[in-house]
Amino acid sequence: MIHNKRPVTHNTNVKIVESPGGYEGEGFMTMQLSKVVGLARKNSIWPLPFATSCCGIEFMATMASTYDLARFGSERLAFTPRQCDLLMVMGTISKKMAPVLKQVYIQMAEPRWVMAVGACASSGGIFDTYSVLQGIDEVIPVDVYVPGCPPRPEGIINGILRIQELVESESVRRRSSPEYQELLASYGIK
């Protein structure tokens, strides 16, 4: 006879998430199209890493098995702007590189989002010189800033989660709004 002094227990703190708002019935559920599109976009972000220095190394660690960014729906990295919807700028951007960065942004299809990773991409970092761009928001609009020099992989993952929140809550019609067109025009982007 085996006596088990420690019986196996299961997690009793499981929280069941409420279903999203909509009309439910027996065998069906309806909801707003914008919420469905937001949910699909949120969980299938295709990042374009634009890495120029040490923040790129931290991004490589974020993609590796320890942190595994693929768990957040960002597994497919592409190095062509026409297939991506998230531009991740990591590292120092010189003023000579600014037109290239802007061209990459323009080549991306809408909807597109931008994440400035690290101090250099966000504000020029320690390089307060004539040749370094003091933040990529001088040439393209930025949606999320990730602080750090270089930021830890946890910071980059937090940035991805903030992008996902933004993508999920964004209206389907936001990109065609006059406000968004005015924002692009302020950067000289048609």
PDB file of C-alpha atoms in Angstrom:
ATOM      1  CA  MET A   1       0.000   0.000   0.000  1.00  0.00           C
ATOM      2  CA  ILE A   2       1.464   3.344  -1.087  1.00  0.00           C
ATOM      3  CA  HIS A   3       0.647   6.374   1.013  1.00  0.00           C
ATOM      4  CA  ASN A   4       1.015   9.640  -0.802  1.00  0.00           C
ATOM      5  CA  LYS A   5       1.890  12.271   1.790  1.00  0.00           C
ATOM      6  CA  ARG A   6       1.726  15.059  -0.776  1.00  0.00           C
ATOM      7  CA  PRO A   7      -1.310  14.615  -2.966  1.00  0.00           C
ATOM      8  CA  VAL A   8      -1.112  16.160  -6.408  1.00  0.00           C
ATOM      9  CA  THR A   9      -3.058  19.385  -6.582  1.00  0.00           C
ATOM     10  CA  HIS A  10      -3.884  21.602  -9.467  1.00  0.00           C
ATOM     11  CA  ASN A  11      -3.819  25.334  -9.801  1.00  0.00           C
ATOM     12  CA  THR A  12      -6.997  26.715  -8.290  1.00  0.00           C
ATOM     13  CA  ASN A  13      -6.126  30.332  -9.183  1.00  0.00           C
ATOM     14  CA  VAL A  14      -7.067  29.985 -12.845  1.00  0.00           C
ATOM     15  CA  LYS A  15      -8.824  33.060 -14.161  1.00  0.00           C
ATOM     16  CA  ILE A  16     -11.116  32.589 -17.128  1.00  0.00           C
ATOM     17  CA  VAL A  17     -11.130  35.556 -19.453  1.00  0.00           C
ATOM     18  CA  GLU A  18     -14.486  37.008 -20.362  1.00  0.00           C
ATOM     19  CA  SER A  19     -15.468  36.660 -23.995  1.00  0.00           C
ATOM     20  CA  PRO A  20     -15.243  39.868 -26.012  1.00  0.00           C
ATOM     21  CA  GLY A  21     -18.375  41.932 -26.323  1.00  0.00           C
ATOM     22  CA  GLY A  22     -20.730  40.836 -29.051  1.00  0.00           C
ATOM     23  CA  TYR A  23     -23.917  38.921 -29.636  1.00  0.00           C
ATOM     24  CA  GLU A  24     -23.841  35.332 -28.504  1.00  0.00           C
ATOM     25  CA  GLY A  25     -26.263  32.556 -29.117  1.00  0.00           C
ATOM     26  CA  GLU A  26     -26.331  28.822 -29.347  1.00  0.00           C
ATOM     27  CA  GLY A  27     -23.509  27.947 -31.709  1.00  0.00           C
ATOM     28  CA  PHE A  28     -22.641  31.475 -32.868  1.00  0.00           C
ATOM     29  CA  MET A  29     -21.030  34.729 -31.811  1.00  0.00           C
ATOM     30  CA  THR A  30     -20.751  38.041 -33.613  1.00  0.00           C
ATOM     31  CA  MET A  31     -18.605  41.055 -32.872  1.00  0.00           C
ATOM     32  CA  GLN A  32     -17.307  44.239 -34.457  1.00  0.00           C
ATOM     33  CA  LEU A  33     -15.087  43.840 -37.498  1.00  0.00           C
ATOM     34  CA  SER A  34     -12.523  46.296 -36.093  1.00  0.00           C
ATOM     35  CA  LYS A  35     -12.035  44.111 -33.004  1.00  0.00           C
ATOM     36  CA  VAL A  36     -11.527  40.984 -35.091  1.00  0.00           C
ATOM     37  CA  VAL A  37      -9.047  42.766 -37.367  1.00  0.00           C
ATOM     38  CA  GLY A  38      -7.226  44.215 -34.332  1.00  0.00           C
ATOM     39  CA  LEU A  39      -6.955  40.792 -32.731  1.00  0.00           C
ATOM     40  CA  ALA A  40      -5.590  39.250 -35.932  1.00  0.00           C
ATOM     41  CA  ARG A  41      -3.064  42.053 -36.466  1.00  0.00           C
ATOM     42  CA  LYS A  42      -1.953  42.000 -32.838  1.00  0.00           C
ATOM     43  CA  ASN A  43      -0.978  38.349 -32.941  1.00  0.00           C
ATOM     44  CA  SER A  44       0.764  38.369 -36.315  1.00  0.00           C
ATOM     45  CA  ILE A  45       3.226  41.256 -36.283  1.00  0.00           C
ATOM     46  CA  TRP A  46       6.065  40.944 -38.804  1.00  0.00           C
ATOM     47  CA  PRO A  47       9.055  42.959 -37.581  1.00  0.00           C
ATOM     48  CA  LEU A  48      11.763  44.478 -39.740  1.00  0.00           C
ATOM     49  CA  PRO A  49      14.910  44.837 -37.606  1.00  0.00           C
ATOM     50  CA  PHE A  50      16.889  47.939 -38.607  1.00  0.00           C
ATOM     51  CA  ALA A  51      19.882  47.348 -36.346  1.00  0.00           C
ATOM     52  CA  THR A  52      23.033  49.407 -36.582  1.00  0.00           C
ATOM     53  CA  SER A  53      24.843  48.768 -33.289  1.00  0.00           C
ATOM     54  CA  CYS A  54      24.721  47.151 -29.832  1.00  0.00           C
ATOM     55  CA  CYS A  55      20.921  47.213 -29.501  1.00  0.00           C
ATOM     56  CA  GLY A  56      20.853  44.810 -32.419  1.00  0.00           C
ATOM     57  CA  ILE A  57      22.820  42.294 -30.341  1.00  0.00           C
ATOM     58  CA  GLU A  58      20.236  42.566 -27.564  1.00  0.00           C
ATOM     59  CA  PHE A  59      17.522  42.004 -30.153  1.00  0.00           C
ATOM     60  CA  MET A  60      19.312  38.822 -31.237  1.00  0.00           C
ATOM     61  CA  ALA A  61      19.195  37.664 -27.615  1.00  0.00           C
ATOM     62  CA  THR A  62      15.485  38.469 -27.546  1.00  0.00           C
ATOM     63  CA  MET A  63      14.905  36.242 -30.572  1.00  0.00           C
ATOM     64  CA  ALA A  64      16.961  33.377 -29.080  1.00  0.00           C
ATOM     65  CA  SER A  65      15.531  30.475 -27.105  1.00  0.00           C
ATOM     66  CA  THR A  66      15.799  32.067 -23.652  1.00  0.00           C
ATOM     67  CA  TYR A  67      13.389  34.908 -24.394  1.00  0.00           C
ATOM     68  CA  ASP A  68      11.822  33.646 -27.660  1.00  0.00           C
ATOM     69  CA  LEU A  69       9.979  36.585 -29.180  1.00  0.00           C
ATOM     70  CA  ALA A  70       8.078  34.096 -31.350  1.00  0.00           C
ATOM     71  CA  ARG A  71       5.731  33.465 -28.410  1.00  0.00           C
ATOM     72  CA  PHE A  72       4.301  36.936 -28.995  1.00  0.00           C
ATOM     73  CA  GLY A  73       3.413  36.406 -32.656  1.00  0.00           C
ATOM     74  CA  SER A  74       6.593  38.041 -33.986  1.00  0.00           C
ATOM     75  CA  GLU A  75       8.416  34.983 -35.211  1.00  0.00           C
ATOM     76  CA  ARG A  76       8.720  35.862 -38.851  1.00  0.00           C
ATOM     77  CA  LEU A  77      11.455  38.430 -39.298  1.00  0.00           C
ATOM     78  CA  ALA A  78      11.734  39.826 -42.780  1.00  0.00           C
ATOM     79  CA  PHE A  79      14.418  42.030 -44.183  1.00  0.00           C
ATOM     80  CA  THR A  80      12.306  43.531 -46.896  1.00  0.00           C
ATOM     81  CA  PRO A  81      10.056  46.471 -45.995  1.00  0.00           C
ATOM     82  CA  ARG A  82       7.231  45.401 -48.281  1.00  0.00           C
ATOM     83  CA  GLN A  83       6.513  42.330 -46.141  1.00  0.00           C
ATOM     84  CA  CYS A  84       6.711  43.934 -42.681  1.00  0.00           C
ATOM     85  CA  ASP A  85       4.435  46.050 -40.561  1.00  0.00           C
ATOM     86  CA  LEU A  86       6.701  46.864 -37.587  1.00  0.00           C
ATOM     87  CA  LEU A  87       9.945  48.775 -38.109  1.00  0.00           C
ATOM     88  CA  MET A  88      12.262  48.212 -35.142  1.00  0.00           C
ATOM     89  CA  VAL A  89      15.055  50.800 -35.259  1.00  0.00           C
ATOM     90  CA  MET A  90      17.895  49.732 -32.980  1.00  0.00           C
ATOM     91  CA  GLY A  91      21.094  51.666 -32.530  1.00  0.00           C
ATOM     92  CA  THR A  92      22.783  54.846 -33.642  1.00  0.00           C
ATOM     93  CA  ILE A  93      21.392  56.459 -36.790  1.00  0.00           C
ATOM     94  CA  SER A  94      23.704  58.907 -38.490  1.00  0.00           C
ATOM     95  CA  LYS A  95      22.326  61.833 -40.458  1.00  0.00           C
ATOM     96  CA  LYS A  96      23.580  60.176 -43.640  1.00  0.00           C
ATOM     97  CA  MET A  97      21.490  57.110 -42.753  1.00  0.00           C
ATOM     98  CA  ALA A  98      18.305  59.147 -42.098  1.00  0.00           C
ATOM     99  CA  PRO A  99      17.142  59.257 -45.758  1.00  0.00           C
ATOM    100  CA  VAL A 100      17.635  55.482 -46.012  1.00  0.00           C
ATOM    101  CA  LEU A 101      15.579  54.931 -42.856  1.00  0.00           C
ATOM    102  CA  LYS A 102      12.838  57.199 -44.193  1.00  0.00           C
ATOM    103  CA  GLN A 103      12.838  55.330 -47.528  1.00  0.00           C
ATOM    104  CA  VAL A 104      12.492  51.990 -45.733  1.00  0.00           C
ATOM    105  CA  TYR A 105       9.552  53.407 -43.770  1.00  0.00           C
ATOM    106  CA  ILE A 106       7.867  54.700 -46.930  1.00  0.00           C
ATOM    107  CA  GLN A 107       8.265  51.322 -48.646  1.00  0.00           C
ATOM    108  CA  MET A 108       6.357  49.570 -45.868  1.00  0.00           C
ATOM    109  CA  ALA A 109       2.675  48.951 -46.539  1.00  0.00           C
ATOM    110  CA  GLU A 110      -0.016  50.423 -44.309  1.00  0.00           C
ATOM    111  CA  PRO A 111      -0.721  49.821 -41.518  1.00  0.00           C
ATOM    112  CA  ARG A 112       2.808  50.187 -40.199  1.00  0.00           C
ATOM    113  CA  TRP A 113       4.220  50.873 -36.777  1.00  0.00           C
ATOM    114  CA  VAL A 114       7.644  52.013 -35.541  1.00  0.00           C
ATOM    115  CA  MET A 115       9.516  51.101 -32.372  1.00  0.00           C
ATOM    116  CA  ALA A 116      12.647  53.049 -31.353  1.00  0.00           C
ATOM    117  CA  VAL A 117      14.810  50.619 -29.387  1.00  0.00           C
ATOM    118  CA  GLY A 118      17.502  52.034 -27.114  1.00  0.00           C
ATOM    119  CA  ALA A 119      18.783  55.460 -26.204  1.00  0.00           C
ATOM    120  CA  CYS A 120      20.441  56.146 -29.568  1.00  0.00           C
ATOM    121  CA  ALA A 121      17.320  55.569 -31.664  1.00  0.00           C
ATOM    122  CA  SER A 122      15.166  57.418 -29.136  1.00  0.00           C
ATOM    123  CA  SER A 123      17.313  60.488 -28.450  1.00  0.00           C
ATOM    124  CA  GLY A 124      20.798  60.126 -29.931  1.00  0.00           C
ATOM    125  CA  GLY A 125      22.089  58.561 -26.720  1.00  0.00           C
ATOM    126  CA  ILE A 126      25.594  59.545 -25.686  1.00  0.00           C
ATOM    127  CA  PHE A 127      26.391  60.696 -29.220  1.00  0.00           C
ATOM    128  CA  ASP A 128      25.452  64.372 -29.044  1.00  0.00           C
ATOM    129  CA  THR A 129      27.399  65.203 -32.192  1.00  0.00           C
ATOM    130  CA  TYR A 130      26.772  66.901 -35.511  1.00  0.00           C
ATOM    131  CA  SER A 131      26.689  63.605 -37.424  1.00  0.00           C
ATOM    132  CA  VAL A 132      24.206  61.627 -35.307  1.00  0.00           C
ATOM    133  CA  LEU A 133      20.439  61.965 -35.578  1.00  0.00           C
ATOM    134  CA  GLN A 134      19.077  62.990 -32.173  1.00  0.00           C
ATOM    135  CA  GLY A 135      16.152  60.604 -32.279  1.00  0.00           C
ATOM    136  CA  ILE A 136      14.519  58.929 -35.258  1.00  0.00           C
ATOM    137  CA  ASP A 137      11.342  60.899 -34.608  1.00  0.00           C
ATOM    138  CA  GLU A 138      13.035  63.708 -36.538  1.00  0.00           C
ATOM    139  CA  VAL A 139      12.472  61.767 -39.781  1.00  0.00           C
ATOM    140  CA  ILE A 140       9.666  59.231 -39.144  1.00  0.00           C
ATOM    141  CA  PRO A 141       6.809  58.991 -36.623  1.00  0.00           C
ATOM    142  CA  VAL A 142       7.482  56.671 -33.673  1.00  0.00           C
ATOM    143  CA  ASP A 143       4.810  54.680 -31.855  1.00  0.00           C
ATOM    144  CA  VAL A 144       6.771  53.105 -28.966  1.00  0.00           C
ATOM    145  CA  TYR A 145      10.081  54.021 -27.337  1.00  0.00           C
ATOM    146  CA  VAL A 146      12.128  51.353 -25.527  1.00  0.00           C
ATOM    147  CA  PRO A 147      14.623  52.943 -23.083  1.00  0.00           C
ATOM    148  CA  GLY A 148      18.038  51.563 -22.222  1.00  0.00           C
ATOM    149  CA  CYS A 149      21.610  51.557 -23.412  1.00  0.00           C
ATOM    150  CA  PRO A 150      21.262  48.852 -24.610  1.00  0.00           C
ATOM    151  CA  PRO A 151      17.849  47.727 -23.358  1.00  0.00           C
ATOM    152  CA  ARG A 152      17.556  44.262 -21.867  1.00  0.00           C
ATOM    153  CA  PRO A 153      15.557  41.656 -23.792  1.00  0.00           C
ATOM    154  CA  GLU A 154      12.758  42.104 -21.247  1.00  0.00           C
ATOM    155  CA  GLY A 155      12.534  45.776 -22.296  1.00  0.00           C
ATOM    156  CA  ILE A 156      12.268  44.835 -25.959  1.00  0.00           C
ATOM    157  CA  ILE A 157       9.546  42.305 -25.145  1.00  0.00           C
ATOM    158  CA  ASN A 158       7.724  45.014 -23.165  1.00  0.00           C
ATOM    159  CA  GLY A 159       7.960  47.255 -26.236  1.00  0.00           C
ATOM    160  CA  ILE A 160       6.425  44.501 -28.374  1.00  0.00           C
ATOM    161  CA  LEU A 161       3.588  44.145 -25.850  1.00  0.00           C
ATOM    162  CA  ARG A 162       2.962  47.922 -26.013  1.00  0.00           C
ATOM    163  CA  ILE A 163       2.885  47.720 -29.820  1.00  0.00           C
ATOM    164  CA  GLN A 164       0.405  44.840 -29.577  1.00  0.00           C
ATOM    165  CA  GLU A 165      -1.862  46.919 -27.327  1.00  0.00           C
ATOM    166  CA  LEU A 166      -1.699  49.781 -29.820  1.00  0.00           C
ATOM    167  CA  VAL A 167      -2.374  47.500 -32.795  1.00  0.00           C
ATOM    168  CA  GLU A 168      -5.326  45.806 -31.101  1.00  0.00           C
ATOM    169  CA  SER A 169      -7.031  49.043 -30.062  1.00  0.00           C
ATOM    170  CA  GLU A 170      -6.420  50.965 -33.301  1.00  0.00           C
ATOM    171  CA  SER A 171      -9.440  51.730 -35.443  1.00  0.00           C
ATOM    172  CA  VAL A 172      -9.540  50.188 -38.888  1.00  0.00           C
ATOM    173  CA  ARG A 173     -10.170  53.657 -40.353  1.00  0.00           C
ATOM    174  CA  ARG A 174      -7.417  55.504 -38.434  1.00  0.00           C
ATOM    175  CA  ARG A 175      -4.888  55.284 -41.261  1.00  0.00           C
ATOM    176  CA  SER A 176      -7.185  57.068 -43.683  1.00  0.00           C
ATOM    177  CA  SER A 177      -8.105  59.833 -41.219  1.00  0.00           C
ATOM    178  CA  PRO A 178      -7.145  63.465 -41.925  1.00  0.00           C
ATOM    179  CA  GLU A 179      -5.168  63.570 -38.656  1.00  0.00           C
ATOM    180  CA  TYR A 180      -2.966  60.666 -39.727  1.00  0.00           C
ATOM    181  CA  GLN A 181      -2.449  62.166 -43.181  1.00  0.00           C
ATOM    182  CA  GLU A 182      -1.482  65.444 -41.523  1.00  0.00           C
ATOM    183  CA  LEU A 183       1.031  63.607 -39.309  1.00  0.00           C
ATOM    184  CA  LEU A 184       2.662  61.998 -42.339  1.00  0.00           C
ATOM    185  CA  ALA A 185       2.691  65.329 -44.173  1.00  0.00           C
ATOM    186  CA  SER A 186       4.559  66.904 -41.241  1.00  0.00           C
ATOM    187  CA  TYR A 187       7.358  64.396 -41.940  1.00  0.00           C
ATOM    188  CA  GLY A 188       7.233  65.049 -45.689  1.00  0.00           C
ATOM    189  CA  ILE A 189       5.651  61.659 -46.412  1.00  0.00           C
ATOM    190  CA  LYS A 190       2.766  61.409 -48.873  1.00  0.00           C
TER     191      LYS A 190
END
